[in-house]
Coordinates of C-alpha atoms in Angstrom, one line a residue:
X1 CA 16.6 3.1 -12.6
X2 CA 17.2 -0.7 -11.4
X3 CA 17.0 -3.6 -13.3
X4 CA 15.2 -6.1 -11.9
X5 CA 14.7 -10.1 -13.9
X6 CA 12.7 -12.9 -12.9
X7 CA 12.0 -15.6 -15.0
X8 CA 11.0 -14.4 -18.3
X9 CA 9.6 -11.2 -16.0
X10 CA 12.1 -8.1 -16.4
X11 CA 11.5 -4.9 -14.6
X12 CA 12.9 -1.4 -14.7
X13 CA 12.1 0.2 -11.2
X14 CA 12.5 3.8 -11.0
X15 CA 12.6 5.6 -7.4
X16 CA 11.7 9.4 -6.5
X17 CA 14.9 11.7 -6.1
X18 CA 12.8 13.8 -3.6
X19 CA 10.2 12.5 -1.3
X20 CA 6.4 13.4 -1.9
X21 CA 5.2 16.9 0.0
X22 CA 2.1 14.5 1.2
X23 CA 3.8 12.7 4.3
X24 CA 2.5 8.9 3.9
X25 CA 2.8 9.1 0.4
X26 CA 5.3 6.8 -1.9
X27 CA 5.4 6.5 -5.4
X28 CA 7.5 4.0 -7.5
X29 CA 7.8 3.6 -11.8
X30 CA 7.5 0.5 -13.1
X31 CA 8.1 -1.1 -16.8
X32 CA 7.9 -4.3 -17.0
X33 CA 7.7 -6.8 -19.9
X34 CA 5.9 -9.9 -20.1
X35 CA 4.5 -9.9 -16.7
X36 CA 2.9 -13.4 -16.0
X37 CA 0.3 -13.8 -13.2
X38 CA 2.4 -12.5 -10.5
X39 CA 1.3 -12.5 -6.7
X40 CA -0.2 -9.3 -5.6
X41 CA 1.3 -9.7 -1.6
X42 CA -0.9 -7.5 0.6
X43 CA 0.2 -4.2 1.7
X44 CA -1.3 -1.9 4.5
X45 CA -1.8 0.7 2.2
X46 CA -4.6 2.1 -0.3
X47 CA -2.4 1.2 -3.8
X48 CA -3.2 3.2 -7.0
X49 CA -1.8 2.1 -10.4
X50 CA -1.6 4.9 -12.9
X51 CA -0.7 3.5 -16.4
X52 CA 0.3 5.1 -19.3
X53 CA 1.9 3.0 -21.7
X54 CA 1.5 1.4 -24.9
X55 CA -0.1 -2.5 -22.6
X56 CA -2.1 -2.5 -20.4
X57 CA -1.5 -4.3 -17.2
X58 CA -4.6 -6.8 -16.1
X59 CA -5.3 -7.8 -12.8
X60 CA -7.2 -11.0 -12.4
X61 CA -9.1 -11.2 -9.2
X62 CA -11.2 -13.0 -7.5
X63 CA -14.7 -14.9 -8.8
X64 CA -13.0 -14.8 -12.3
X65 CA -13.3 -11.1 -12.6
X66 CA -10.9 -8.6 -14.2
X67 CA -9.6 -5.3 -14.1
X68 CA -8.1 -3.6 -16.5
X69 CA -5.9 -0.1 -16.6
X70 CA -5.5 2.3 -13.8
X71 CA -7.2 0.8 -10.8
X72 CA -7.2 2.0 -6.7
X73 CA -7.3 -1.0 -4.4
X74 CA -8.3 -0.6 -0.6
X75 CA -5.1 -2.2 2.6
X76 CA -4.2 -5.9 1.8
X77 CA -5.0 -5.7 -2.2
X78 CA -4.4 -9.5 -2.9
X79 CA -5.2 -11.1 0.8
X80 CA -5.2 -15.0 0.3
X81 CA -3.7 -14.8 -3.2
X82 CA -6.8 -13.7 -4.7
X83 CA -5.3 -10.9 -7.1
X84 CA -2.3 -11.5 -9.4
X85 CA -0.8 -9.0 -12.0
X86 CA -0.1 -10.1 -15.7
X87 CA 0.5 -8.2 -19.0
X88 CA 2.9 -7.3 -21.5
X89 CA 5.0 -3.8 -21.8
X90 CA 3.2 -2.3 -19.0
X91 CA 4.4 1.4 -17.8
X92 CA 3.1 2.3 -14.6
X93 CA 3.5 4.7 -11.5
X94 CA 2.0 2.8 -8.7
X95 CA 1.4 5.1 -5.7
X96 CA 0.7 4.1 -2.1
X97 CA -1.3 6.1 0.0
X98 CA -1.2 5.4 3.9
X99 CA -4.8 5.1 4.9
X100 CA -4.4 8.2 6.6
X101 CA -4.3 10.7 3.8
X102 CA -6.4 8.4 1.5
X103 CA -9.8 9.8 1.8
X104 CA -8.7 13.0 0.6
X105 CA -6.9 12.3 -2.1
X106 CA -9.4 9.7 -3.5
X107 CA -12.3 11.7 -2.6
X108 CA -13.7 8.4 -0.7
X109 CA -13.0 6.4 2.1
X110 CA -11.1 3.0 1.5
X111 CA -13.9 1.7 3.0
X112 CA -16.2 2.3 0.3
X113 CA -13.5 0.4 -1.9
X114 CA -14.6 -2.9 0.4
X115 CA -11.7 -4.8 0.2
X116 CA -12.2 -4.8 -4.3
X117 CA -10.2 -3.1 -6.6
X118 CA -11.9 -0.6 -8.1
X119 CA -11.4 1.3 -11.8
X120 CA -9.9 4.7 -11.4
X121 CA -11.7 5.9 -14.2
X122 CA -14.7 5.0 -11.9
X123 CA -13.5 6.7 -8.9
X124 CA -12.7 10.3 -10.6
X125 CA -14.3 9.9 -14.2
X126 CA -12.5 11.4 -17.3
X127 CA -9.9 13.2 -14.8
X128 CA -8.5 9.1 -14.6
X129 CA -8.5 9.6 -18.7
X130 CA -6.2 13.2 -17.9
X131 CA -3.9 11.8 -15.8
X132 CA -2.9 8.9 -18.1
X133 CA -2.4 11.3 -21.2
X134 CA -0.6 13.9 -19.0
X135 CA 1.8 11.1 -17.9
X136 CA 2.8 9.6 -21.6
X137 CA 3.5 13.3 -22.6
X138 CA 6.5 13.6 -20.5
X139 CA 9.7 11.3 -21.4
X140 CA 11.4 10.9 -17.3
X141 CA 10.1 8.8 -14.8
X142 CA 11.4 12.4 -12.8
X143 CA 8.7 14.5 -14.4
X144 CA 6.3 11.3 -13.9
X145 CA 6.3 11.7 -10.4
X146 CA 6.7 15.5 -9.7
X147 CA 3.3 15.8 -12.5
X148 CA 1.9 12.7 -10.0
X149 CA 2.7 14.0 -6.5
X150 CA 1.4 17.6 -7.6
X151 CA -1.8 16.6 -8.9
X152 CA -1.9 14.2 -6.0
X153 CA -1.1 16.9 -3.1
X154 CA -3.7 19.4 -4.7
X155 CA -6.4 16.6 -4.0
X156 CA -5.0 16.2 -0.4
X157 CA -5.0 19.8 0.3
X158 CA -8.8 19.8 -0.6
X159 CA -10.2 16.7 0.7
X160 CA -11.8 16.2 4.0
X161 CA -9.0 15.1 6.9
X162 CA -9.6 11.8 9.1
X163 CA -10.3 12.3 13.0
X164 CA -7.2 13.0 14.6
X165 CA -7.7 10.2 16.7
X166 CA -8.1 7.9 14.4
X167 CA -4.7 9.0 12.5
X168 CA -3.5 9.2 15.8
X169 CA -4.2 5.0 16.5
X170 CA -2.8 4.2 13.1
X171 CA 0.4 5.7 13.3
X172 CA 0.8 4.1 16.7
X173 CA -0.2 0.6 14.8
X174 CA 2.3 1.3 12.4
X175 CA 5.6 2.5 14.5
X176 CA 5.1 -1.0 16.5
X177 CA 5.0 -2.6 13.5
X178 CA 2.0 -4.1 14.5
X179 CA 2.8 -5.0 18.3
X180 CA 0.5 -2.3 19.8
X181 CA -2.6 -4.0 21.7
X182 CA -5.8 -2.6 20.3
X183 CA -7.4 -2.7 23.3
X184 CA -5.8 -0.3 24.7
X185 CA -5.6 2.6 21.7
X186 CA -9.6 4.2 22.4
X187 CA -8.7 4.5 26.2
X188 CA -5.6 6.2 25.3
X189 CA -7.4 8.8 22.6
X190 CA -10.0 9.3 25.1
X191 CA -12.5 7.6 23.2
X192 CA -14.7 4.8 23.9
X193 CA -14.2 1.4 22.1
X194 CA -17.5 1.3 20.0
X195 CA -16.4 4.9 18.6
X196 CA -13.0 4.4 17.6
X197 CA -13.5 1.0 16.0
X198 CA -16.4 2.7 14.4
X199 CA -14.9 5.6 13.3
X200 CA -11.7 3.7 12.4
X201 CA -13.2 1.5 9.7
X202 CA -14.8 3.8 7.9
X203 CA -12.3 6.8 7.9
X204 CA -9.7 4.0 6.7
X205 CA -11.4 1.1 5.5
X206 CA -10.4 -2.2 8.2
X207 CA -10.9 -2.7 11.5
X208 CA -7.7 -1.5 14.2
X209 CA -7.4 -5.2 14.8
X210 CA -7.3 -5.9 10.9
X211 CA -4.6 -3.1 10.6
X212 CA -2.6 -4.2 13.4
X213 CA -2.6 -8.1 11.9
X214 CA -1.8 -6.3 8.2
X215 CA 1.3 -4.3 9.6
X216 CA 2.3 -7.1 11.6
X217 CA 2.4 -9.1 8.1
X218 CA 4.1 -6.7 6.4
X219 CA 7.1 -6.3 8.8
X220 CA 7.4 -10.4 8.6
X221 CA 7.3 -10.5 5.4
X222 CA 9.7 -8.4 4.4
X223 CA 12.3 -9.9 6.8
X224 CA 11.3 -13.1 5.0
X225 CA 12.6 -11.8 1.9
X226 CA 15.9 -10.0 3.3
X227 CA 16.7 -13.8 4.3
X228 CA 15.6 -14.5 7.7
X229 CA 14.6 -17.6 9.2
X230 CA 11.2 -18.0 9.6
X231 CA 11.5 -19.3 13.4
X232 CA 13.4 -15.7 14.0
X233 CA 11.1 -14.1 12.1
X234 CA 7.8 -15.1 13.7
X235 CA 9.9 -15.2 17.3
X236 CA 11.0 -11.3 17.2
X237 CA 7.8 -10.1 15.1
X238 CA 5.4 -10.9 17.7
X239 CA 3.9 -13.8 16.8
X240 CA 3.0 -16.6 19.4
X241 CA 5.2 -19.2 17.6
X242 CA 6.4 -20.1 14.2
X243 CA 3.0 -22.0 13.6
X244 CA 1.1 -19.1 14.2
X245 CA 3.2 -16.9 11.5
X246 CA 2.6 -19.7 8.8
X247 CA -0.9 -19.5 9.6
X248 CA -1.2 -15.7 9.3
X249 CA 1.0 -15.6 6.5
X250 CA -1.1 -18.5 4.3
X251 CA -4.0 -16.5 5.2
X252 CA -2.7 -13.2 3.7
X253 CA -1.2 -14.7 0.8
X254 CA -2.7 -18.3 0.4
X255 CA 1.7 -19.7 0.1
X256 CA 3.6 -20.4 2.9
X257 CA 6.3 -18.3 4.3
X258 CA 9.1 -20.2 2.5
X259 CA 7.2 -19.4 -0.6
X260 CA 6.4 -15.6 -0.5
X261 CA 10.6 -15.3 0.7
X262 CA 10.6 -15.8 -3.3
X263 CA 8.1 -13.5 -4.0
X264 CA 9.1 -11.8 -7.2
X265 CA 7.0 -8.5 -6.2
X266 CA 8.7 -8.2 -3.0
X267 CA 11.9 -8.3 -3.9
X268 CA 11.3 -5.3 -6.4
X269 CA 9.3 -3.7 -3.6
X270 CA 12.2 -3.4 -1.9
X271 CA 13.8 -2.1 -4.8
X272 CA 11.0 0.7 -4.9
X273 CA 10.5 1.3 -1.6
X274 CA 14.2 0.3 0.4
X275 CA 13.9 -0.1 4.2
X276 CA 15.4 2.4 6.1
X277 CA 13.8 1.9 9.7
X278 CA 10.5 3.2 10.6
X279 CA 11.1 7.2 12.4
X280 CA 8.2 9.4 13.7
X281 CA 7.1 12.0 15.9
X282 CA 4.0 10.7 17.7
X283 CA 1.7 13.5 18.3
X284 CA -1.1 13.2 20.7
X285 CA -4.7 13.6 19.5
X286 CA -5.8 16.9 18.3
X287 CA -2.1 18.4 18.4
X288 CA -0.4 19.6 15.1
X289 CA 2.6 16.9 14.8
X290 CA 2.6 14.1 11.8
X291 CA 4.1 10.7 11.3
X292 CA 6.3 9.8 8.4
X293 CA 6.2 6.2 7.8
X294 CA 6.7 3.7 4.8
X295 CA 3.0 3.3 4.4

């Protein structure tokens, strides 16, 4: 476990010692105390939030509403700063699910999440009330995540699989890191345009050109954080110029990019979830292979 203190904000981040058996599947422990209104940066990723402690962490989100608990948000939770995270002695595993495996485990498509974040306890009933007692039984953040990625694999093993196509176009968004042209993904699974984008937003809940803008975020963002410049940054990440990276990254975060390279939440994502390149084995559609990437 790493200590992590910003502000009056200090986090204990704990990290699986063995991956999830769910490829696309990450999980991270949290504990933080006095957590004040802190930026929820989007992420192209369904993010789950299973509590268990003794608070309760709050999400304030757009319109004035709230959420309280263990909730499920659909790719890009927090897109223009809309969402932010406060609460005090919160205990959490957060879980992100590449949009991939999503609808199986959730037992819905992201797209029915529509961009909100949603109550878990909503989404699966009184199994959302199991989980979080099941988790404050056991005392290791270990046995937190093998109880987690069990129950989580069982739901994946019985829910319905997106088109291999469409997994197909989103692992090849992904490995570019958002540089692949979307133009040219339904000629290359065969498919016409009007079908994959179809199928493509309602198997995982945005649009290809969405995802590819959300990856492309991601990757900046992060390299924002590790230090570099932002004219580097917007130069080798595939962005027109550094004008057009502020503009994307105000619109994903409603800050600037000298402001999110201070983000509080990414620095402890990279804590959680450390960068260690992005590796896969691009299958082509219908064939057997699988992608292992860091959403």
């Amino acid at each position: 476990m790493e200590t992590f203190i910003h502000g009056a904000a200090v986090w204990d981040v704990a990290c699986p010692q063995r991956p999830s058996r769910v490829a696309g599947l990450t999980m991270a422990g949290f504990r933080v105390r006095d957590l004040d209104a802190l930026r929820m940066v989007p992420h192209p990723a369904v993010t789950m939030l299973l509590e268990f402690g003794a608070g309760s962490p709050v999400l304030d989100c757009a319109a004035g509403r709230q959420q309280r608990g263990s909730i499920v948000a659909g790719p890009g939770l927090g897109s223009g700063g809309a969402v932010r995270a406060r609460g005090e002695n919160v205990e959490c595993v957060q879980v992100r699910l590449s949009p991939v495996i999503a609808r199986a485990i959730l037992g819905a498509s992201p797209a029915e999440l529509d961009g909100a974040v949603v109550s878990l306890g909503d989404l699966w009933g009184r199994e959302a009330s199991r989980i979080r007692e099941r988790l404050g039984d056991v005392s290791s953040w270990q046995d937190r995540f093998a109880l987690t990625d069990a129950l989580l694999a069982r739901r994946h093993e019985a829910g319905p699989p997106v088109d291999p196509e469409v997994a197909w176009a989103w692992h090849r968004i992904v490995v570019s890191r958002g540089l692949t042209r979307v133009d040219g993904l339904a000629t290359e699974v065969g498919w016409s345009r009007k079908r994959l984008w179809s199928r493509f937003r309602s198997q995982l809940g945005l649009p290809p050109k969405r995802a590819v803008k959300l990856v492309r975020f991601d990757h900046a963002a992060h390299r924002l954080v590790a230090g570099e410049s932002a004219a580097h940054v917007a130069a080798d990440s595939g962005y027109a110029d550094q004008s057009h990276l502020h503009r994307d990254v105000v619109a994903f975060t409603g800050v600037t990019p000298a402001t999110v390279a201070g983000e509080p939440f990414l620095a402890v994502d990279d804590i959680a979830w450390p960068s260690r390149g992005t590796s896969a084995l691009l299958a082509s559609p219908g064939s057997s292979g699988s992608v292992a990437d860091r959403s």
